[in-house]
Short mmCIF file of C-alpha atoms in Angstrom, two decimals:
data_model
loop_
_atom_site.label_atom_id
_atom_site.label_comp_id
_atom_site.label_asym_id
_atom_site.label_seq_id
_atom_site.Cartn_x
_atom_site.Cartn_y
_atom_site.Cartn_z
CA UNK F 1231 2.67 -3.47 22.42
CA UNK F 1232 1.73 -0.25 20.63
CA UNK F 1233 3.45 -1.35 17.41
CA UNK F 1234 1.89 -4.81 17.57
CA UNK F 1235 -1.58 -3.34 18.10
CA UNK F 1236 -0.99 -0.99 15.17
CA UNK F 1237 0.07 -3.85 12.91
CA UNK F 1238 -2.91 -6.00 13.96
CA UNK F 1239 -5.31 -3.15 13.15
CA UNK F 1240 -3.53 -2.42 9.85
CA UNK F 1241 -3.67 -6.09 8.80
CA UNK F 1242 -7.34 -6.33 9.77
CA UNK F 1243 -8.33 -3.33 7.64
CA UNK F 1244 -6.33 -4.50 4.59
CA UNK F 1245 -7.49 -8.13 4.70
CA UNK F 1246 -11.11 -7.14 5.40
CA UNK F 1247 -11.02 -4.57 2.57
CA UNK F 1248 -9.68 -7.23 0.20
CA UNK F 1249 -12.37 -9.74 1.20
CA UNK F 1250 -15.12 -7.11 1.13
CA UNK F 1251 -13.87 -5.81 -2.21
CA UNK F 1252 -14.13 -9.29 -3.73
CA UNK F 1253 -17.68 -9.63 -2.40
CA UNK F 1254 -18.68 -6.24 -3.81
CA UNK F 1255 -17.03 -7.01 -7.16
CA UNK F 1256 -18.94 -10.30 -7.47
CA UNK F 1257 -22.26 -8.54 -6.88
CA UNK F 1258 -21.34 -5.71 -9.24
CA UNK F 1259 -20.55 -8.29 -11.92
CA UNK F 1260 -23.69 -10.43 -11.59
CA UNK F 1261 -26.21 -8.27 -9.74
CA UNK F 1262 -27.47 -11.20 -7.65
CA UNK F 1263 -26.46 -14.71 -6.65
CA UNK F 1264 -27.62 -15.92 -10.08
CA UNK F 1265 -28.60 -14.16 -13.28
CA UNK F 1266 -30.35 -16.06 -16.08
CA UNK F 1267 -30.39 -14.38 -19.51
CA UNK F 1268 -32.46 -15.48 -22.47
CA UNK F 1269 -30.07 -15.63 -25.44
CA UNK F 1270 -32.60 -16.79 -28.06
CA UNK F 1271 -36.33 -16.97 -28.62
CA UNK F 1272 -38.62 -17.82 -25.75
CA UNK F 1273 -38.95 -16.44 -22.25
CA UNK F 1274 -37.52 -17.27 -18.85
CA UNK F 1275 -40.94 -16.33 -17.47
CA UNK F 1276 -42.00 -19.99 -17.65
CA UNK F 1277 -39.57 -20.83 -14.83
CA UNK F 1278 -41.14 -21.17 -11.38
CA UNK F 1279 -38.43 -20.14 -8.90
CA UNK F 1280 -40.45 -21.46 -5.95
CA UNK F 1281 -39.86 -25.02 -7.17
CA UNK F 1282 -36.05 -24.67 -7.30
CA UNK F 1283 -34.28 -25.98 -4.21
CA UNK F 1284 -31.96 -23.43 -2.59
CA UNK F 1285 -33.63 -20.38 -4.19
CA UNK F 1286 -34.94 -17.86 -1.64
CA UNK F 1287 -36.16 -14.99 -3.84
CA UNK F 1288 -36.52 -14.12 -7.51
CA UNK F 1289 -37.06 -11.12 -9.78
CA UNK F 1290 -38.02 -11.19 -13.45
CA UNK F 1291 -37.11 -8.49 -15.94
CA UNK F 1292 -37.08 -7.39 -19.55
CA UNK F 1293 -33.82 -6.20 -21.11
CA UNK F 1294 -33.32 -4.44 -24.43
CA UNK F 1295 -29.70 -3.37 -24.95
CA UNK F 1296 -30.61 -1.15 -27.92
CA UNK F 1297 -33.90 0.51 -27.00
CA UNK F 1298 -34.83 3.65 -28.96
CA UNK F 1299 -34.41 6.74 -26.75
CA UNK F 1300 -35.81 10.22 -27.41
CA UNK F 1301 -35.41 13.25 -25.15
CA UNK F 1302 -35.54 16.02 -27.79
CA UNK F 1303 -37.48 16.22 -31.08
CA UNK F 1304 -36.09 14.14 -33.95
CA UNK F 1305 -33.55 12.37 -31.72
CA UNK F 1306 -32.82 8.75 -32.61
CA UNK F 1307 -30.48 7.19 -30.06
CA UNK F 1308 -30.05 3.82 -28.41
CA UNK F 1309 -29.97 3.16 -24.68
CA UNK F 1310 -29.67 0.05 -22.53
CA UNK F 1311 -33.15 -0.62 -21.13
CA UNK F 1312 -33.40 -2.74 -17.99
CA UNK F 1313 -36.99 -3.24 -16.81
CA UNK F 1314 -36.88 -5.07 -13.49
CA UNK F 1315 -39.31 -6.27 -10.83
CA UNK F 1316 -38.52 -3.60 -8.24
CA UNK F 1317 -39.94 -5.40 -5.19
CA UNK F 1318 -38.55 -8.77 -6.27
CA UNK F 1319 -35.06 -7.44 -6.90
CA UNK F 1320 -35.05 -5.64 -3.54
CA UNK F 1321 -35.77 -9.02 -1.90
CA UNK F 1322 -33.12 -10.78 -3.99
CA UNK F 1323 -30.40 -8.31 -2.97
CA UNK F 1324 -31.54 -7.44 0.56
CA UNK F 1325 -28.55 -7.02 2.87
CA UNK F 1326 -26.01 -7.33 0.03
CA UNK F 1327 -23.76 -4.76 -1.70
CA UNK F 1328 -26.18 -4.86 -4.67
CA UNK F 1329 -29.17 -3.63 -2.66
CA UNK F 1330 -30.74 -1.01 -4.98
CA UNK F 1331 -32.35 1.40 -2.46
CA UNK F 1332 -35.06 2.31 -4.95
CA UNK F 1333 -36.64 5.77 -4.79
CA UNK F 1334 -40.20 5.69 -3.44
CA UNK F 1335 -41.63 6.67 -6.82
CA UNK F 1336 -39.78 3.83 -8.56
CA UNK F 1337 -41.19 1.19 -6.19
CA UNK F 1338 -44.74 2.60 -6.31
CA UNK F 1339 -47.58 0.43 -7.56
CA UNK F 1340 -48.53 0.94 -11.23
CA UNK F 1341 -51.91 2.34 -12.25
CA UNK F 1342 -54.63 -0.07 -13.28
CA UNK F 1343 -54.42 1.24 -16.86
CA UNK F 1344 -52.72 3.89 -18.97
CA UNK F 1345 -49.14 3.32 -17.82
CA UNK F 1346 -46.68 4.91 -20.23
CA UNK F 1347 -48.99 7.68 -21.45
CA UNK F 1348 -48.36 11.39 -21.00
CA UNK F 1349 -50.86 11.34 -18.13
CA UNK F 1350 -49.28 8.29 -16.45
CA UNK F 1351 -45.54 8.35 -17.33
CA UNK F 1352 -43.49 5.40 -16.12
CA UNK F 1353 -40.85 6.19 -13.44
CA UNK F 1354 -37.27 5.65 -14.60
CA UNK F 1355 -33.74 5.84 -13.25
CA UNK F 1356 -31.25 7.15 -15.79
CA UNK F 1357 -27.48 6.82 -15.94
CA UNK F 1358 -25.21 9.77 -15.30
CA UNK F 1359 -24.31 9.99 -18.98
CA UNK F 1360 -26.91 9.94 -21.75
CA UNK F 1361 -26.71 9.38 -25.53
CA UNK F 1362 -25.14 12.14 -27.58
CA UNK F 1363 -27.52 15.00 -28.29
CA UNK F 1364 -29.80 14.26 -25.35
CA UNK F 1365 -31.45 16.94 -23.25
CA UNK F 1366 -30.06 17.63 -19.80
CA UNK F 1367 -32.71 15.68 -17.93
CA UNK F 1368 -33.41 16.26 -14.25
CA UNK F 1369 -35.79 14.68 -11.76
CA UNK F 1370 -39.34 15.19 -12.99
CA UNK F 1371 -38.41 15.62 -16.68
CA UNK F 1372 -40.00 13.28 -19.24
CA UNK F 1373 -38.60 11.41 -22.23
CA UNK F 1374 -39.65 8.64 -24.58
CA UNK F 1375 -38.44 5.08 -25.21
CA UNK F 1376 -39.71 2.27 -27.39
CA UNK F 1377 -40.60 -0.94 -25.58
CA UNK F 1378 -41.62 -3.92 -27.74
CA UNK F 1379 -41.86 -1.51 -30.72
CA UNK F 1380 -44.26 0.73 -28.80
CA UNK F 1381 -43.28 4.32 -27.81
CA UNK F 1382 -43.92 5.01 -24.12
CA UNK F 1383 -43.47 8.09 -21.95
CA UNK F 1384 -41.21 7.99 -18.89
CA UNK F 1385 -40.24 10.48 -16.19
CA UNK F 1386 -36.94 10.75 -14.35
CA UNK F 1387 -37.01 9.91 -10.65
CA UNK F 1388 -33.23 9.60 -10.16
CA UNK F 1389 -29.86 9.71 -11.90
CA UNK F 1390 -27.19 7.24 -10.78
CA UNK F 1391 -23.75 6.29 -12.04
CA UNK F 1392 -24.06 2.51 -12.14
CA UNK F 1393 -26.26 -0.50 -11.54
CA UNK F 1394 -25.00 -3.94 -10.47
CA UNK F 1395 -25.16 -6.69 -13.03
CA UNK F 1396 -25.63 -4.69 -16.25
CA UNK F 1397 -21.97 -4.20 -17.09
CA UNK F 1398 -20.74 -0.83 -18.29
CA UNK F 1399 -23.16 0.42 -20.94
CA UNK F 1400 -22.58 3.96 -22.20
CA UNK F 1401 -26.08 4.89 -21.02
CA UNK F 1402 -28.85 2.96 -19.32
CA UNK F 1403 -32.42 3.33 -18.13
CA UNK F 1404 -33.94 1.33 -15.28
CA UNK F 1405 -37.72 1.04 -15.18
CA UNK F 1406 -40.11 -1.04 -13.04
CA UNK F 1407 -41.22 -4.15 -14.92
CA UNK F 1408 -44.66 -4.09 -13.30
CA UNK F 1409 -45.45 -0.80 -15.06
CA UNK F 1410 -44.69 -2.32 -18.47
CA UNK F 1411 -47.19 -5.09 -17.74
CA UNK F 1412 -49.85 -2.39 -17.30
CA UNK F 1413 -48.86 -0.44 -20.42
CA UNK F 1414 -50.79 -0.63 -23.68
CA UNK F 1415 -48.22 -2.51 -25.75
CA UNK F 1416 -48.76 -3.92 -29.24
CA UNK F 1417 -46.98 -7.08 -28.09
CA UNK F 1418 -46.12 -8.24 -24.61
CA UNK F 1419 -42.67 -7.55 -23.16
CA UNK F 1420 -41.89 -11.11 -22.11
CA UNK F 1421 -39.33 -11.64 -19.38
CA UNK F 1422 -35.84 -12.07 -20.80
CA UNK F 1423 -33.85 -12.05 -17.53
CA UNK F 1424 -34.20 -13.63 -14.12
CA UNK F 1425 -32.30 -12.67 -10.95
CA UNK F 1426 -32.17 -15.19 -8.11
CA UNK F 1427 -31.07 -15.26 -4.50
CA UNK F 1428 -29.78 -18.71 -3.64
CA UNK F 1429 -26.99 -20.85 -2.27
CA UNK F 1430 -24.20 -22.40 -4.31
CA UNK F 1431 -26.06 -25.72 -4.11
CA UNK F 1432 -28.94 -24.22 -6.13
CA UNK F 1433 -26.90 -24.35 -9.36
CA UNK F 1434 -27.88 -27.94 -10.26
CA UNK F 1435 -31.65 -27.58 -9.58
CA UNK F 1436 -31.58 -24.30 -11.51
CA UNK F 1437 -29.98 -25.96 -14.54
CA UNK F 1438 -32.66 -28.66 -14.45
CA UNK F 1439 -35.45 -26.05 -14.24
CA UNK F 1440 -34.07 -24.18 -17.24
CA UNK F 1441 -34.47 -27.22 -19.49
CA UNK F 1442 -38.17 -26.31 -19.83
CA UNK F 1443 -37.34 -22.89 -21.29
CA UNK F 1444 -37.82 -22.68 -25.06
CA UNK F 1445 -34.49 -21.43 -26.37
CA UNK F 1446 -30.94 -21.13 -25.05
CA UNK F 1447 -30.12 -19.34 -21.80
CA UNK F 1448 -26.96 -18.14 -20.11
CA UNK F 1449 -26.52 -18.52 -16.34
CA UNK F 1450 -23.99 -16.41 -14.44
CA UNK F 1451 -23.27 -17.41 -10.85
CA UNK F 1452 -21.89 -14.98 -8.31
CA UNK F 1453 -20.59 -17.95 -6.32
CA UNK F 1454 -18.39 -18.93 -9.27
CA UNK F 1455 -17.21 -15.35 -9.77
CA UNK F 1456 -16.11 -14.89 -6.15
CA UNK F 1457 -14.50 -18.36 -6.09
CA UNK F 1458 -12.34 -17.33 -9.05
CA UNK F 1459 -11.42 -14.04 -7.39
CA UNK F 1460 -10.42 -15.75 -4.15
CA UNK F 1461 -8.42 -18.41 -5.97
CA UNK F 1462 -6.01 -15.82 -7.37
CA UNK F 1463 -2.69 -17.04 -5.85
CA UNK F 1464 -1.20 -13.69 -4.91
CA UNK F 1465 -4.49 -12.40 -3.51
CA UNK F 1466 -4.79 -15.45 -1.26
CA UNK F 1467 -1.13 -15.03 -0.28
CA UNK F 1468 -1.86 -11.49 0.95
CA UNK F 1469 -4.51 -12.72 3.40
CA UNK F 1470 -2.45 -15.71 4.51
CA UNK F 1471 0.70 -13.61 4.83
CA UNK F 1472 -0.95 -10.98 6.99
CA UNK F 1473 -2.54 -13.68 9.16
CA UNK F 1474 0.81 -15.38 9.68
CA UNK F 1475 2.50 -12.06 10.39
CA UNK F 1476 -0.10 -11.25 13.07
CA UNK F 1477 0.52 -14.60 14.77
CA UNK F 1478 4.30 -14.09 14.68
CA UNK F 1479 3.93 -10.54 16.03
CA UNK F 1480 1.78 -11.71 18.94
CA UNK F 1481 4.21 -14.53 19.77
CA UNK F 1482 7.09 -12.05 19.72
CA UNK F 1483 5.06 -9.70 21.92
CA UNK F 1484 4.39 -12.48 24.45
CA UNK F 1485 8.06 -13.45 24.57
CA UNK F 1486 9.03 -9.80 25.00
CA UNK F 1487 6.64 -9.25 27.91
CA UNK F 1488 7.64 -12.50 29.63
CA UNK F 1489 11.33 -11.73 29.10
CA UNK F 1490 10.98 -8.22 30.54
CA UNK F 1491 9.24 -9.54 33.63
CA UNK F 1492 11.77 -12.33 34.11
CA UNK F 1493 14.66 -9.87 33.83
CA UNK F 1494 13.07 -7.80 36.59
CA UNK F 1495 12.15 -10.89 38.62
CA UNK F 1496 14.73 -10.29 41.38
CA UNK F 1497 13.33 -6.85 42.24
CA UNK F 1498 9.71 -8.00 41.88
CA UNK F 1499 10.31 -11.08 44.03
CA UNK F 1500 11.87 -8.97 46.79
CA UNK F 1501 9.03 -6.43 46.67
CA UNK F 1502 6.37 -9.15 46.80
CA UNK F 1503 8.23 -10.84 49.66
CA UNK F 1504 8.20 -7.62 51.69
CA UNK F 1505 4.50 -7.18 50.98
CA UNK F 1506 3.68 -10.75 51.94
CA UNK F 1507 5.29 -10.23 55.34
CA UNK F 1508 2.90 -7.30 55.78
CA UNK F 1509 -0.08 -9.57 55.17
CA UNK F 1510 -0.72 -9.08 51.43
CA UNK F 1511 -2.58 -12.12 50.09
CA UNK F 1512 -2.12 -13.81 46.74
CA UNK F 1513 -5.27 -12.19 45.37
CA UNK F 1514 -4.12 -8.76 46.47
CA UNK F 1515 -0.74 -9.37 44.86
CA UNK F 1516 -2.52 -10.25 41.60
CA UNK F 1517 -4.63 -7.08 41.87
CA UNK F 1518 -1.44 -5.11 42.39
CA UNK F 1519 0.01 -6.63 39.21
CA UNK F 1520 -3.13 -5.67 37.28
CA UNK F 1521 -3.03 -2.10 38.63
CA UNK F 1522 0.65 -1.89 37.65
CA UNK F 1523 0.22 -3.02 34.06
CA UNK F 1524 -3.35 -2.08 33.05
CA UNK F 1525 -2.68 1.65 32.42
CA UNK F 1526 0.36 0.90 30.27
CA UNK F 1527 -1.54 -1.74 28.30
CA UNK F 1528 -4.51 0.56 27.62
CA UNK F 1529 -2.26 3.49 26.74
CA UNK F 1530 -0.53 1.24 24.21
CA UNK F 1531 -3.41 -0.71 22.67
CA UNK F 1532 -5.88 2.14 22.08
CA UNK F 1533 -3.43 4.51 20.30
CA UNK F 1534 -1.91 1.49 18.52
CA UNK F 1535 -5.25 0.41 17.06
CA UNK F 1536 -6.05 3.97 15.99
CA UNK F 1537 -2.59 4.32 14.44
CA UNK F 1538 -3.00 1.06 12.49
CA UNK F 1539 -6.42 2.10 11.16
CA UNK F 1540 -5.09 5.52 10.16
CA UNK F 1541 -2.09 4.08 8.31
CA UNK F 1542 -4.30 1.54 6.52
CA UNK F 1543 -6.74 4.24 5.38
CA UNK F 1544 -3.86 6.36 4.08
CA UNK F 1545 -1.97 3.58 2.30
CA UNK F 1546 -4.81 1.37 1.04
CA UNK F 1547 -5.48 3.36 -2.19
CA UNK F 1548 -1.83 2.95 -3.22
CA UNK F 1549 -1.55 -0.79 -2.51
CA UNK F 1550 -3.19 -1.83 -5.78
CA UNK F 1551 -5.68 -4.27 -4.21
CA UNK F 1552 -8.07 -3.67 -7.11
CA UNK F 1553 -5.98 -6.09 -9.17
CA UNK F 1554 -7.10 -8.95 -6.92
CA UNK F 1555 -10.79 -8.09 -6.59
CA UNK F 1556 -11.74 -7.46 -10.20
CA UNK F 1557 -12.55 -3.80 -9.61
CA UNK F 1558 -10.79 -0.55 -10.36
CA UNK F 1559 -10.48 0.44 -6.71
CA UNK F 1560 -11.19 -1.05 -3.31
CA UNK F 1561 -12.74 1.26 -0.72
CA UNK F 1562 -11.27 0.69 2.75
CA UNK F 1563 -13.55 -1.26 5.05
CA UNK F 1564 -13.28 -1.63 8.83
CA UNK F 1565 -14.89 -4.74 10.25
CA UNK F 1566 -15.34 -3.55 13.82
CA UNK F 1567 -16.43 -6.94 15.30
CA UNK F 1568 -13.38 -8.68 13.80
CA UNK F 1569 -11.07 -5.86 14.89
CA UNK F 1570 -12.52 -6.05 18.42
CA UNK F 1571 -11.94 -9.81 18.43
CA UNK F 1572 -8.32 -9.42 17.30
CA UNK F 1573 -7.76 -6.72 19.92
CA UNK F 1574 -9.27 -9.02 22.54
CA UNK F 1575 -6.91 -11.81 21.49
CA UNK F 1576 -4.01 -9.36 21.72
CA UNK F 1577 -5.05 -8.33 25.25
CA UNK F 1578 -5.41 -12.01 26.20
CA UNK F 1579 -1.88 -12.71 24.97
CA UNK F 1580 -0.56 -9.78 27.03
CA UNK F 1581 -2.52 -10.92 30.11
CA UNK F 1582 -1.18 -14.48 29.85
CA UNK F 1583 2.34 -13.16 29.32
CA UNK F 1584 2.07 -10.91 32.40
CA UNK F 1585 0.66 -13.73 34.54
CA UNK F 1586 3.39 -16.10 33.34
CA UNK F 1587 6.11 -13.56 33.96
CA UNK F 1588 4.70 -12.75 37.41
CA UNK F 1589 4.54 -16.46 38.28
CA UNK F 1590 8.16 -16.93 37.25
CA UNK F 1591 9.22 -13.94 39.32
CA UNK F 1592 7.49 -15.38 42.42
CA UNK F 1593 9.11 -18.81 42.31
CA UNK F 1594 11.87 -17.78 44.70
CA UNK F 1595 11.45 -18.72 48.37
CA UNK F 1596 10.29 -15.98 50.74
CA UNK F 1597 13.27 -16.37 53.09
CA UNK F 1598 15.82 -16.14 50.27
CA UNK F 1599 14.17 -13.03 48.88
CA UNK F 1600 14.27 -11.31 52.29
CA UNK F 1601 17.97 -12.07 52.64
CA UNK F 1602 18.82 -10.17 49.50
CA UNK F 1603 20.73 -7.11 50.56
CA UNK F 1604 20.67 -3.67 49.02
CA UNK F 1605 23.56 -3.32 46.56
#
């Protein structure tokens, strides 16, 4: 029972980590359920997400992969600029692995005028690494970037290593799109990207809505990405194999418990027969069986589950699951509700096995059991 509980817990952690890793990888790749990118002239800003069936939330943004970046005098470097609707994107990714957890300053409302000046610098989140020759910027430091050919002043509110959906640029800057709309720009920074929260069924209505956009667009669907990840044959075989192994282990456990009780049926039948002559009822006999087995079951299942979790946490980094999730590594993940359900199923199997074994051991007649002599 202890080994079976350990294997059930181990399988749960590995399979859940694989499934969770694929989910995280899909969000890291796309950044939302859908991402629409303008690949030519025009703007995705003409799309009305509220009219698209299956779309629950939307966030517009402006992306410049080669924005001019200056943090020291005479510096001319390029950085990946991602200006995004902070509130909209938080709604698009709420409750998902891509949820941004913006700093308060980043999500603050823009001023009515003067955004991007030295007096009203725009809040920005910078990547951990910056272009060569950059100053060592910390929270509160200012720098300059060109947006729509207009130099603007920004201030650092956070440094973070990555951002879902933007790939792996050498350096990036995230800024709130609303602030750019209140900046004094020589030409407007029209929306070039659109992030959407929606079901898989929203793909067709979205494609129809994009026909009104002037210029070509590229749509990336997280639903397609995760479908590809989960269709990898060996990755699916891991989940199926562990599931089958758990079922086989529980069947073997049930047969073992029933067999052990049947082998001891002669002694148990005699003991129950003696007790029945003393007035023990069927319910009391069942309670006696529970009292006999409950401590052993608990002392096996609890350490077994903890052992399985511990082994999974130790071995998971060396199992190479990243190959099947599209990410470099897969952090271990414990789905406590699922683990509790599997443990409950395991306890139910043990309970049924004990009841079945007890029933088999009580099939002998009372008189015959009392006639059994002491050998």
